[in-house]
XYZ file of C-alpha atoms in Angstrom:
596
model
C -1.180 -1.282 -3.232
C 1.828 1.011 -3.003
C 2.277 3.900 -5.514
C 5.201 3.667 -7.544
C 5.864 7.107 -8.322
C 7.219 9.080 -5.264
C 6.700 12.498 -6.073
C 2.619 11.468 -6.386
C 2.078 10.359 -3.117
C 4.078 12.687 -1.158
C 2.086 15.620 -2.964
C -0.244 15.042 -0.433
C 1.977 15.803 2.551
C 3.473 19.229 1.220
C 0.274 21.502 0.422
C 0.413 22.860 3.848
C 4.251 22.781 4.881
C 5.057 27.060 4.779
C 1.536 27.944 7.012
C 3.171 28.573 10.222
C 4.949 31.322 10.895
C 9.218 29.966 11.469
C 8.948 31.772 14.630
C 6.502 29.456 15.812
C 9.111 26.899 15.738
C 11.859 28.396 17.540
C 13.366 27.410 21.049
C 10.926 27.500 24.494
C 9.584 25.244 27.012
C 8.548 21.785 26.107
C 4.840 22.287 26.379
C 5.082 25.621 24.041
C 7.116 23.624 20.867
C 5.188 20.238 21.959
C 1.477 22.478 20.732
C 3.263 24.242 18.146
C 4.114 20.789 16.504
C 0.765 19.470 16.993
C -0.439 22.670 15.562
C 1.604 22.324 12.432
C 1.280 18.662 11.993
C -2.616 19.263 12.049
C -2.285 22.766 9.718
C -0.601 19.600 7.244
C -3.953 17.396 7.642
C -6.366 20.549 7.064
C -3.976 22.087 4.277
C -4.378 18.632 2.332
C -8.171 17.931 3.376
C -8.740 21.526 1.880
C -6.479 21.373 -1.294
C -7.998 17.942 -1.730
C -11.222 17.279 -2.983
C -11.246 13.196 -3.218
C -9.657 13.043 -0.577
C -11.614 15.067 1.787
C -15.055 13.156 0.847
C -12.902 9.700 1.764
C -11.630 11.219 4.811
C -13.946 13.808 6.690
C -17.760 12.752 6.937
C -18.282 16.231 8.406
C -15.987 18.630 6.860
C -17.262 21.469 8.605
C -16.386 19.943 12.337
C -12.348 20.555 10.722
C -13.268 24.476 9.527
C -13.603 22.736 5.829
C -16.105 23.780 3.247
C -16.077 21.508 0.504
C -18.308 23.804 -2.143
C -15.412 26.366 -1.844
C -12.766 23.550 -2.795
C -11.102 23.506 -6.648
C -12.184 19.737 -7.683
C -9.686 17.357 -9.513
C -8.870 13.635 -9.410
C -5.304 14.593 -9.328
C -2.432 16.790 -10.401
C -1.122 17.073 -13.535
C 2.715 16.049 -14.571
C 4.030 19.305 -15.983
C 7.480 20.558 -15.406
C 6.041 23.131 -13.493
C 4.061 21.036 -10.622
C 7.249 18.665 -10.637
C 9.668 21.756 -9.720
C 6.945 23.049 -7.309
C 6.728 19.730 -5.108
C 10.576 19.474 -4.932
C 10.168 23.255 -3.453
C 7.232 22.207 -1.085
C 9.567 19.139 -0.483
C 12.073 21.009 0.885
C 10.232 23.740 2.598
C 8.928 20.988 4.894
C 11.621 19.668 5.387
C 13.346 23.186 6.648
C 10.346 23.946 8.791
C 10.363 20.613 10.702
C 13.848 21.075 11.342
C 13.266 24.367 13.287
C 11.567 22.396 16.034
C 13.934 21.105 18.874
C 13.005 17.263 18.398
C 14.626 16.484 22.184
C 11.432 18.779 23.856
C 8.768 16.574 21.516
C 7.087 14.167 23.375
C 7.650 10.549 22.222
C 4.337 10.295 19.739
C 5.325 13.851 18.080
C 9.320 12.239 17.985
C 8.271 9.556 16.169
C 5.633 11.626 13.407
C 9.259 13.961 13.191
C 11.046 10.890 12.584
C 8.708 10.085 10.050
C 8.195 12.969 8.169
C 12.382 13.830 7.933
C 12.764 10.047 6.295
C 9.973 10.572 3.716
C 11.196 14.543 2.715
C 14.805 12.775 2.612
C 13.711 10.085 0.347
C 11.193 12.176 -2.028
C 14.365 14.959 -2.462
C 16.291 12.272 -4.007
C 13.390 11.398 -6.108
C 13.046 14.985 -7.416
C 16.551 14.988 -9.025
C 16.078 16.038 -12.550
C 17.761 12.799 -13.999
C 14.704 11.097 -12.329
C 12.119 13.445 -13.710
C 10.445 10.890 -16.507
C 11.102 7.163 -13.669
C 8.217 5.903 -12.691
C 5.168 4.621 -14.803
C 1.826 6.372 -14.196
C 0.140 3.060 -16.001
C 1.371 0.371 -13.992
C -0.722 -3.006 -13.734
C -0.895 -2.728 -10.344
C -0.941 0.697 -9.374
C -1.739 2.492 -12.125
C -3.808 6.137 -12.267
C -6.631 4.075 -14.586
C -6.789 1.306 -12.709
C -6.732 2.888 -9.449
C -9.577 5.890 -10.966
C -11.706 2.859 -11.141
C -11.058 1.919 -7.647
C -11.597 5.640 -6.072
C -14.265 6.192 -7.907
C -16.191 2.832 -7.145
C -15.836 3.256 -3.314
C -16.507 7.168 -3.382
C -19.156 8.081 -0.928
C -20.844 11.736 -0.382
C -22.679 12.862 3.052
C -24.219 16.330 1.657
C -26.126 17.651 -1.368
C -23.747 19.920 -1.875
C -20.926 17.246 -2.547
C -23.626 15.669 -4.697
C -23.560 18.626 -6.647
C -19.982 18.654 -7.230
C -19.339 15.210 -9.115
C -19.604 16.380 -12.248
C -17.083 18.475 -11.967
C -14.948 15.912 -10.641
C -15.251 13.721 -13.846
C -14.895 16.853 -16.407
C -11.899 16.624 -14.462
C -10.312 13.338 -15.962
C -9.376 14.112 -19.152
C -7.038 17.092 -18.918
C -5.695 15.148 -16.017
C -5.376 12.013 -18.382
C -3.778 13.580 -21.160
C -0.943 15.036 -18.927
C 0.138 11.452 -18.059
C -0.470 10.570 -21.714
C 2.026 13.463 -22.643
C 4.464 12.044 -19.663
C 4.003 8.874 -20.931
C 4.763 10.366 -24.832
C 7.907 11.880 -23.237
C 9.371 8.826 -21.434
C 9.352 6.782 -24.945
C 11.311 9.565 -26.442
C 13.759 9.383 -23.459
C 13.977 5.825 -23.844
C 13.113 5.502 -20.148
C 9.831 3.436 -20.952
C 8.679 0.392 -19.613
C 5.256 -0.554 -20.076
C 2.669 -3.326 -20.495
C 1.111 -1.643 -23.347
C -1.542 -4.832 -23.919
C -2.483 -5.316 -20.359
C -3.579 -0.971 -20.169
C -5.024 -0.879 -23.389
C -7.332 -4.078 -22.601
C -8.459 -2.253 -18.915
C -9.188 0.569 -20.942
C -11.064 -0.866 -23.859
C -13.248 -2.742 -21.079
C -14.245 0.179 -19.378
C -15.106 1.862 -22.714
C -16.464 -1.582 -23.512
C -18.706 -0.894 -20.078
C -20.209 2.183 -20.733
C -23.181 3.190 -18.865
C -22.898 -0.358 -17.007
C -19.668 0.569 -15.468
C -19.573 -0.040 -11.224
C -18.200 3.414 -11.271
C -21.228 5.568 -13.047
C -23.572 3.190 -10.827
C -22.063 3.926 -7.633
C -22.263 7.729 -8.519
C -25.341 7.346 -9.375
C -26.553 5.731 -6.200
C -24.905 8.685 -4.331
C -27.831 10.624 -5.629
C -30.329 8.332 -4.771
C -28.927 7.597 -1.123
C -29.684 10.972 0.056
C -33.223 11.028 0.645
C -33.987 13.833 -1.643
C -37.202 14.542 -3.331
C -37.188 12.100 -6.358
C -37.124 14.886 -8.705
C -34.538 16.456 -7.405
C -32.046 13.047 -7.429
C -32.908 12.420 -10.814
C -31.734 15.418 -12.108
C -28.522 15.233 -10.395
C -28.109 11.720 -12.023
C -28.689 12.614 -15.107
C -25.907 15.605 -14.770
C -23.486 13.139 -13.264
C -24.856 10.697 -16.404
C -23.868 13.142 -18.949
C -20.630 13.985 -17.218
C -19.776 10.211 -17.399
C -20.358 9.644 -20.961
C -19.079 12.769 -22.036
C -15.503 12.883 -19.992
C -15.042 9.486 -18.261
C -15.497 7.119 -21.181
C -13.297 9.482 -24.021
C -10.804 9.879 -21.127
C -10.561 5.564 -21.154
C -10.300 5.884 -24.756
C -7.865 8.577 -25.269
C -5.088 6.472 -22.957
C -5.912 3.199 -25.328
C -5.840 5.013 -28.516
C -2.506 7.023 -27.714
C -1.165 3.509 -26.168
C -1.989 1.808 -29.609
C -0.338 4.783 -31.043
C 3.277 4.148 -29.153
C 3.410 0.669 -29.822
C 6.128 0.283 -32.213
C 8.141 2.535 -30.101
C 10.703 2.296 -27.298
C 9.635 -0.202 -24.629
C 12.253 -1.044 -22.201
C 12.015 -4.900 -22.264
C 14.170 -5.723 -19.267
C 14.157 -3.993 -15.688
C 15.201 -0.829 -14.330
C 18.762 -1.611 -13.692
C 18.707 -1.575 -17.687
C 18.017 2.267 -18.246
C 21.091 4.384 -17.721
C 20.085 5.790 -14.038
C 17.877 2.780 -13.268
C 19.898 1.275 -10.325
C 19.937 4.527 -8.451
C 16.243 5.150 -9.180
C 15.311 1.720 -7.950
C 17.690 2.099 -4.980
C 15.213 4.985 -3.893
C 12.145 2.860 -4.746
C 13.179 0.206 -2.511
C 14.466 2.240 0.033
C 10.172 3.884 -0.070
C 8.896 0.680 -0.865
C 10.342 -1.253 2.143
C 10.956 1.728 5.263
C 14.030 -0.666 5.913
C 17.424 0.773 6.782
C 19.382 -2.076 4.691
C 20.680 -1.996 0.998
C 19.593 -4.146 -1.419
C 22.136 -6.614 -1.591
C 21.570 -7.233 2.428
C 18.145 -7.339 2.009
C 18.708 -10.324 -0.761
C 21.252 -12.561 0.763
C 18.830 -12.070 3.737
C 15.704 -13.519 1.252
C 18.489 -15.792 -0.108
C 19.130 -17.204 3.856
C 15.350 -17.667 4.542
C 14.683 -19.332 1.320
C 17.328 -22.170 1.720
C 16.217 -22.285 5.355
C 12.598 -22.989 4.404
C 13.159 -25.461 1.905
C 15.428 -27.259 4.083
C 12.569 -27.948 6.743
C 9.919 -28.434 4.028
C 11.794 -31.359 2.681
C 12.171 -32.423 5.924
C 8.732 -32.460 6.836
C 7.726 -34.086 3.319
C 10.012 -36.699 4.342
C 8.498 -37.435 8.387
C 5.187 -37.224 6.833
C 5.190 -38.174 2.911
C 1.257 -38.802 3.174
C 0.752 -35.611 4.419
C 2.764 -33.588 2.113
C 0.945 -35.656 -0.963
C -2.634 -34.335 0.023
C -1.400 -30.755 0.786
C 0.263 -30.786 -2.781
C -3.466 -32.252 -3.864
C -4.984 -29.023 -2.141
C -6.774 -31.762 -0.216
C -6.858 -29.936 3.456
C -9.273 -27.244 3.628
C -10.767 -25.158 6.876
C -13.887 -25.279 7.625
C -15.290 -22.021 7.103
C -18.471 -21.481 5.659
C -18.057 -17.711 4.581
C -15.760 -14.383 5.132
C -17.938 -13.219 7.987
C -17.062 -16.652 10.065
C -13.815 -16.845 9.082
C -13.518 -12.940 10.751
C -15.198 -14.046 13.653
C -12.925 -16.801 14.683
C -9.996 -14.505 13.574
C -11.733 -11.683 16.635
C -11.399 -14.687 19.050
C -8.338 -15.949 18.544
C -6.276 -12.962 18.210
C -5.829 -12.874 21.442
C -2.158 -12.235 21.539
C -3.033 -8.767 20.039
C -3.445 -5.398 22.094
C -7.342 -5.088 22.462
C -9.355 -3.094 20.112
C -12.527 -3.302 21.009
C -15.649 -4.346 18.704
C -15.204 -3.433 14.917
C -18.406 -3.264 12.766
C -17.448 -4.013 9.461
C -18.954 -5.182 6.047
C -17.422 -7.771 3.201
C -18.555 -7.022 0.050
C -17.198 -8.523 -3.647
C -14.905 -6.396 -5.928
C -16.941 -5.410 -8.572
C -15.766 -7.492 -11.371
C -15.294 -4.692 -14.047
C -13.382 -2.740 -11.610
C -11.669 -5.687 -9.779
C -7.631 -6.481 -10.395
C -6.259 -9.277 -10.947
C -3.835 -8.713 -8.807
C -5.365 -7.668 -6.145
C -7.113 -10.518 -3.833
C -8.797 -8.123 -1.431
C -8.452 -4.521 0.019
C -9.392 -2.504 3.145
C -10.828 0.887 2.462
C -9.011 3.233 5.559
C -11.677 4.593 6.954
C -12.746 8.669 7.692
C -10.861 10.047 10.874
C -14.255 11.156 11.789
C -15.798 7.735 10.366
C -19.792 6.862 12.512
C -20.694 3.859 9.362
C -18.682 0.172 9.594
C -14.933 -0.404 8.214
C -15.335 -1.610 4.612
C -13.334 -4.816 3.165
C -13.651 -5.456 -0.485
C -13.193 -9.295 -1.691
C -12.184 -10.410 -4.962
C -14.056 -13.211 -5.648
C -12.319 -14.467 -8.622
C -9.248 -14.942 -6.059
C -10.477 -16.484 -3.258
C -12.944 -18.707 -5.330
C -11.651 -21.543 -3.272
C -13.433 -20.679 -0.128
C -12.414 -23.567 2.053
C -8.487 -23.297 0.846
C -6.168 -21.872 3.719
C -5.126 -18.944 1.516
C -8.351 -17.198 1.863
C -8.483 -17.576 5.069
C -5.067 -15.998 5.251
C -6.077 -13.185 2.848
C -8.866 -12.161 5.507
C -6.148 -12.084 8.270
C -4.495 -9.864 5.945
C -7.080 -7.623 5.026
C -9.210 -7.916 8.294
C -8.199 -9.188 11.941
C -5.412 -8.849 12.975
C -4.192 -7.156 9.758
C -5.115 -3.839 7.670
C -8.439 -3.188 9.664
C -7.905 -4.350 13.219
C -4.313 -2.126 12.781
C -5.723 0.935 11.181
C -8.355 0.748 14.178
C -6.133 0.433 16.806
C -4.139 3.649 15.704
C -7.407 5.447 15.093
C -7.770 5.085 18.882
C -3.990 5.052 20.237
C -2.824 8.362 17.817
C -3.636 12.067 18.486
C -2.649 12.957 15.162
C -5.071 12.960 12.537
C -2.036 13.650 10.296
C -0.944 10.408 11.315
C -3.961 8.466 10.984
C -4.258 9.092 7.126
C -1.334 10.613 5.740
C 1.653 9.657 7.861
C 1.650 5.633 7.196
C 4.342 3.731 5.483
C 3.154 1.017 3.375
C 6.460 -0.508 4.064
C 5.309 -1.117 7.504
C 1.387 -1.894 6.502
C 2.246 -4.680 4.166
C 5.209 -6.022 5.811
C 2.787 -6.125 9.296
C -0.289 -7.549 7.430
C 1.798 -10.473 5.693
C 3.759 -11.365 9.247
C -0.144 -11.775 10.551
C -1.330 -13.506 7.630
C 1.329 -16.075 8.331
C 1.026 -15.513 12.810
C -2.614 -16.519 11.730
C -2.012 -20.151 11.033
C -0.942 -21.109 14.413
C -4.957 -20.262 15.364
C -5.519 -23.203 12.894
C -4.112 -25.783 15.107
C -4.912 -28.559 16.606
C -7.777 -27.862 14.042
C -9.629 -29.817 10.690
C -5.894 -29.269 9.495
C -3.102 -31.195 10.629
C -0.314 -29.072 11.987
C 2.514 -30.227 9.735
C 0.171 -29.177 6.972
C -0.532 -25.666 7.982
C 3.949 -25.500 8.907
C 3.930 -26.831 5.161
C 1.555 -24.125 3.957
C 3.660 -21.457 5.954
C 7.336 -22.357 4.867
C 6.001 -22.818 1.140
C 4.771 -18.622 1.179
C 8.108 -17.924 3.669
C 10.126 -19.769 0.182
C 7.455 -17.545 -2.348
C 8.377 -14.381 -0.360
C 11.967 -15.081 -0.285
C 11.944 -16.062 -3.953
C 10.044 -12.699 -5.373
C 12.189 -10.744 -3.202
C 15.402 -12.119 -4.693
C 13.711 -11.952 -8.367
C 13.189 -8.190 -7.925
C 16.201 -7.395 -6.479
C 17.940 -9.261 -9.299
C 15.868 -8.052 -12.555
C 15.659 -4.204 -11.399
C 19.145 -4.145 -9.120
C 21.815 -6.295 -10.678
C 20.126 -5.894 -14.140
C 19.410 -9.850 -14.714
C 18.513 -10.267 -18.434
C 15.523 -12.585 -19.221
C 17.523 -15.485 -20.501
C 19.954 -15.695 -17.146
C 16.747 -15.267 -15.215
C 15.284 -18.404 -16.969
C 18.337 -19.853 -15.882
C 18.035 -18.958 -12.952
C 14.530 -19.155 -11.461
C 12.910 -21.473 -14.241
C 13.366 -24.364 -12.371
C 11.219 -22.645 -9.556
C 8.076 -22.941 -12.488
C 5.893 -24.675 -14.584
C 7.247 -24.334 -17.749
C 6.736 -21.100 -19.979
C 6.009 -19.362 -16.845
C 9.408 -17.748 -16.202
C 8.785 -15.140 -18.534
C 5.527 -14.388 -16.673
C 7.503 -13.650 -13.945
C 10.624 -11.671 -15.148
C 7.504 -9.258 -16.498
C 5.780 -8.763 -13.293
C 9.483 -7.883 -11.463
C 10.614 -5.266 -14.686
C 6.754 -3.206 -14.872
C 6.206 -3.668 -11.357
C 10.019 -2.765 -9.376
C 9.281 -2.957 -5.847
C 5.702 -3.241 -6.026
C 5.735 -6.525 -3.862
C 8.690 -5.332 -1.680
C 6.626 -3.680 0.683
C 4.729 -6.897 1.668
C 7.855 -9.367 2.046
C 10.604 -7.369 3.059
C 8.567 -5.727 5.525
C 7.368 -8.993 6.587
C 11.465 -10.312 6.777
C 12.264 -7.247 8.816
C 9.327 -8.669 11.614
C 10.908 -11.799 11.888
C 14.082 -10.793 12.455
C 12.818 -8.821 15.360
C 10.336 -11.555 16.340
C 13.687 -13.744 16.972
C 16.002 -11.523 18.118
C 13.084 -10.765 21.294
C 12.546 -14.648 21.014
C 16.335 -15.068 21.832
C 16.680 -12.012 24.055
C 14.233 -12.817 26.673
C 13.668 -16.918 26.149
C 10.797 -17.712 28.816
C 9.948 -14.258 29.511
C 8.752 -13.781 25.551
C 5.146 -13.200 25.102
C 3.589 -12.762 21.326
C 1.308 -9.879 23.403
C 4.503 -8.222 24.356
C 5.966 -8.432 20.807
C 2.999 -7.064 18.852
C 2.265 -4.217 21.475
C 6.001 -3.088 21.170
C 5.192 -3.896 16.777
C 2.312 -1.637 16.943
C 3.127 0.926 19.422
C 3.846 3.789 17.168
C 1.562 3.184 14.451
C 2.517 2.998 10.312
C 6.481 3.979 10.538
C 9.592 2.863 9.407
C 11.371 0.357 10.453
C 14.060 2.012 12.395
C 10.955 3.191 14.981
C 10.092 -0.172 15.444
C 13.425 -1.453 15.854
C 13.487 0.635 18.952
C 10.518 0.122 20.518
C 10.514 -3.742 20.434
C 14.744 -2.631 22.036
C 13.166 -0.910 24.484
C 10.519 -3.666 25.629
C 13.293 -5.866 25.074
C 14.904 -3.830 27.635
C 12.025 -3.425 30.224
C 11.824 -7.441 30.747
C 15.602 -8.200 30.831
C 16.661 -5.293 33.014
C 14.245 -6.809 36.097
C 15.960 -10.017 35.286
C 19.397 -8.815 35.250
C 18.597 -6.889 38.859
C 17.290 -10.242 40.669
């Protein structure tokens, strides 16, 4: 999932921005400024994989091939929210930003125009973000994406090549609770602003399970198996589990409890009830959000009477198909039609097969595994874990089984399109291969553009399905019913966190939409979570368009090959990119045409 809070993700991107010289930039012949970009795009990369600890071990296996030593690096799970590292970023921010515009962008080749592209649309949005009106927006213990939910997750897939990372775990938990008690003390400081909105029950209860976990906890087990996957003298591994044991007990679990006993503490105090729209620079704020969140170039209001457009659409043609085929429509509302997959592994297999109409990738080794259940999110039906840039072991896809309990049902099988082939892992591999920039490859994507892709496949990935154990008007049912979900959350974010809907007009609104009682479930999962689902339907909104606009443009000479090469050409970037390379394949077919 996305992060919600700008200025945390972007942290990554700025450790390294004032390491070339500004000479270095100036004016000269293309190939001169085209390696001094790739030189400073890369000096990014290694100023991050240095300055990084965490992420380093997820995203060099050899550390030393980059010039890296890992024992020399300062280890932390993250940076803490003081005034001071808030004004420093928005310096970094801008620094960046006033280096990359010292390169000529007309003598970059087209790859390097499009990572400049990139990097002047993120450095524009974070600025805004870094506004001091802005400086307490933004939860750090959001359901979803959350720093002690997504600890759990980091720290549950963290793997270590080298005794000498071994040796530096410990530190990396003593490093949890002063970083937890700065976001306790942000957290302190947004209730007396009255900017708060929080799920206090749902954080407390993650927190009092992990506590609840102790020594059983996914997370101390996985650390612990880091020791014993070396192949060190037995002696020797259980002394560096019983450091990384004591570490555990004596920072991890008092961290957990310190956020639910200062959460239990705030209680009776401000909690915004209603969305963002209803704090006094929430609609600006969420503006920026969505503008991160989605990597489209249209406001809010176009992007709703767009969801608005595709929702009547799709419930037109669903009632028409209940009517041609009332039978039918009965079993799919029954959840009667099922595929006939056996596991995840077959339904990946036939998913390699039939994605034909996808640029070649070659073979991917990969392994499914189950989410851990006291680490798992209930919100969360699978993930891909992106792998090293250096990466020799298979891509990793993580399943949870409490979501996709219905094996057989079409949505899990849609969930591994997602996660798998042609989504998140087949994409991630295909720019591995296709990008020269390792800057690109792990800190230059747009979730915007990775959700928004892996939901249009999700949904490309029921036309496989036919002529199949399904009928076809069942799987067009089971598309336009997620097209009318997508539409629908879009329009219910948009209206809580935007136009400020309260929860009674949003009852009136949307109830009808629900089984009753569960309107208020959903008017809390728009106002904790703005945005959070924006990235996977707007995105996926935006790839339609273009999917019929080429459809239209080029009628027989419109190939789903040709679409997604032109989709996937320039990797994880806005939208804007993408709108001109699927123009300019647009172009390549119909100027032939036009000629003859």
């Amino acid at each position: 999932m996305k992060r919600q809070i700008l200025r945390r993700g972007l942290a990554l991107l700025l450790t390294a921005a004032l390491v070339l010289p500004l000479a270095a930039c100036g004016p000269g012949d293309p190939a001169t400024v085209q390696s001094r970009f790739d030189a400073f795009t890369e000096e990014l990369f290694l100023g991050t994989m240095s300055s990084d600890f965490t992420s380093s071990l997820y995203f060099l296996e050899d550390p030393a091939a980059f010039g890296i030593d890992r024992s020399q690096m300062e280890v932390s799970v993250g940076t803490p929210d003081t005034d001071e590292n808030f004004t420093a970023a928005a310096q970094q921010n801008r620094a960046l930003l006033d280096t990359l515009h010292r390169f000529d962008r007309s003598l970059l080749t087209p790859e390097q125009q499009d990572t400049y592209d990139l990097l002047e649309w993120s450095c524009n949005i974070s600025a805004a973000s870094y506004e001091d009106r802005f400086r307490c927006y933004g939860s750090y213990f959001s359901n979803l994406s959350g720093g002690h939910t997504g600890l759990l997750t980091t720290l549950s897939e963290l793997q270590v090549s080298s005794e000498s990372d071994l040796a530096r775990l410990p530190e990396l938990l003593e490093s949890i609770p002063p970083y937890f008690d700065s976001l306790i003390a942000y957290t302190r400081r947004q209730q007396e602003e009255e900017v708060l909105t929080i799920d206090f029950d749902s954080v407390i209860e993650v927190c009092d399970g992990v506590v609840a976990a102790g020594e059983e906890s996914t997370v101390l087990q996985n650390l612990l198996a880091q020791a014993g996957g070396l192949g060190l003298p037995e002696e020797e591994a259980a002394a560096y589990q019983a450091k990384i044991r004591q570490a555990f007990l004596e920072n991890f679990i008092p961290a957990y409890q310190a956020v639910a006993d200062a959460l239990r503490e705030m209680q009776g105090g401000f909690n915004n009830e209603e969305g963002l729209a209803a704090l006094p620079d929430g609609q600006d704020y969420y503006t920026i959000l969505f503008q991160a969140a989605t990597a489209v170039d249209e406001s809010p209001e176009e992007v709703y009477q767009q969801a608005e457009e595709r929702l009547s659409s799709a419930f037109s043609r669903l009632g028409g198909l209940a009517f041609l085929y009332p039978d039918l429509y009965n079993g799919w509302l029954e959840g009667v039609y099922e595929t006939d997959f056996a596991g995840y592994e077959e339904m990946l297999a036939f998913l390699t097969g039939a994605a034909a109409d996808f640029p070649a990738v070659g073979e991917l080794r990969y392994v499914i595994d189950p989410i851990p259940e006291d680490v798992a999110n209930s919100g969360v039906a699978a993930y891909f874990v992106n792998p090293a840039v250096d990466e020799t072991g298979p891509l990793r896809i993580r399943v949870n089984t409490e979501n996709t309990a219905e094996l057989r049902a079409p949505g899990t099988y849609m969930t591994l399109a997602h996660e798998g082939i042609p989504g998140h892992m087949y994409a991630a591999s295909l720019f591995y291969q296709d990008l020269a920039s390792n800057f690109r490859k792990v800190l230059g994507s747009q979730t915007g553009y990775n959700e928004g892709y892996a939901t249009y496949v999700e949904l490309h990935a029921l036309e496989y399905l036919e002529g199949g154990e399904i009928p076809d008007p069942v799987l067009e049912m089971e598309r336009l019913n997620a097209e009318m979900s997508y539409a629908l959350v879009t329009m219910m974010d948009i209206d809580v966190n935007y136009y400020g809907l309260s929860r009674e007009e949003f009852t009136g609104q949307y109830g009808s939409y629900f089984a009753e009682g569960f309107a208020d479930t959903y008017y809390d999962l728009m106002r904790l979570e703005p945005t959070a689902y924006l990235s996977y339907y707007v995105g996926w909104m935006k790839i339609e368009a273009l999917k019929e606009q080429a459809e239209k443009a080029l009628d027989d000479a419109y190939t789903d090959l040709g679409f997604h090469t032109a989709l996937l050409r320039s990797g994880s970037v806005p939208y804007f990119i993408v709108e001109r390379n699927v123009q300019s394949w647009i172009d390549s077919l119909a100027a032939p045409a036009e000629a003859a």
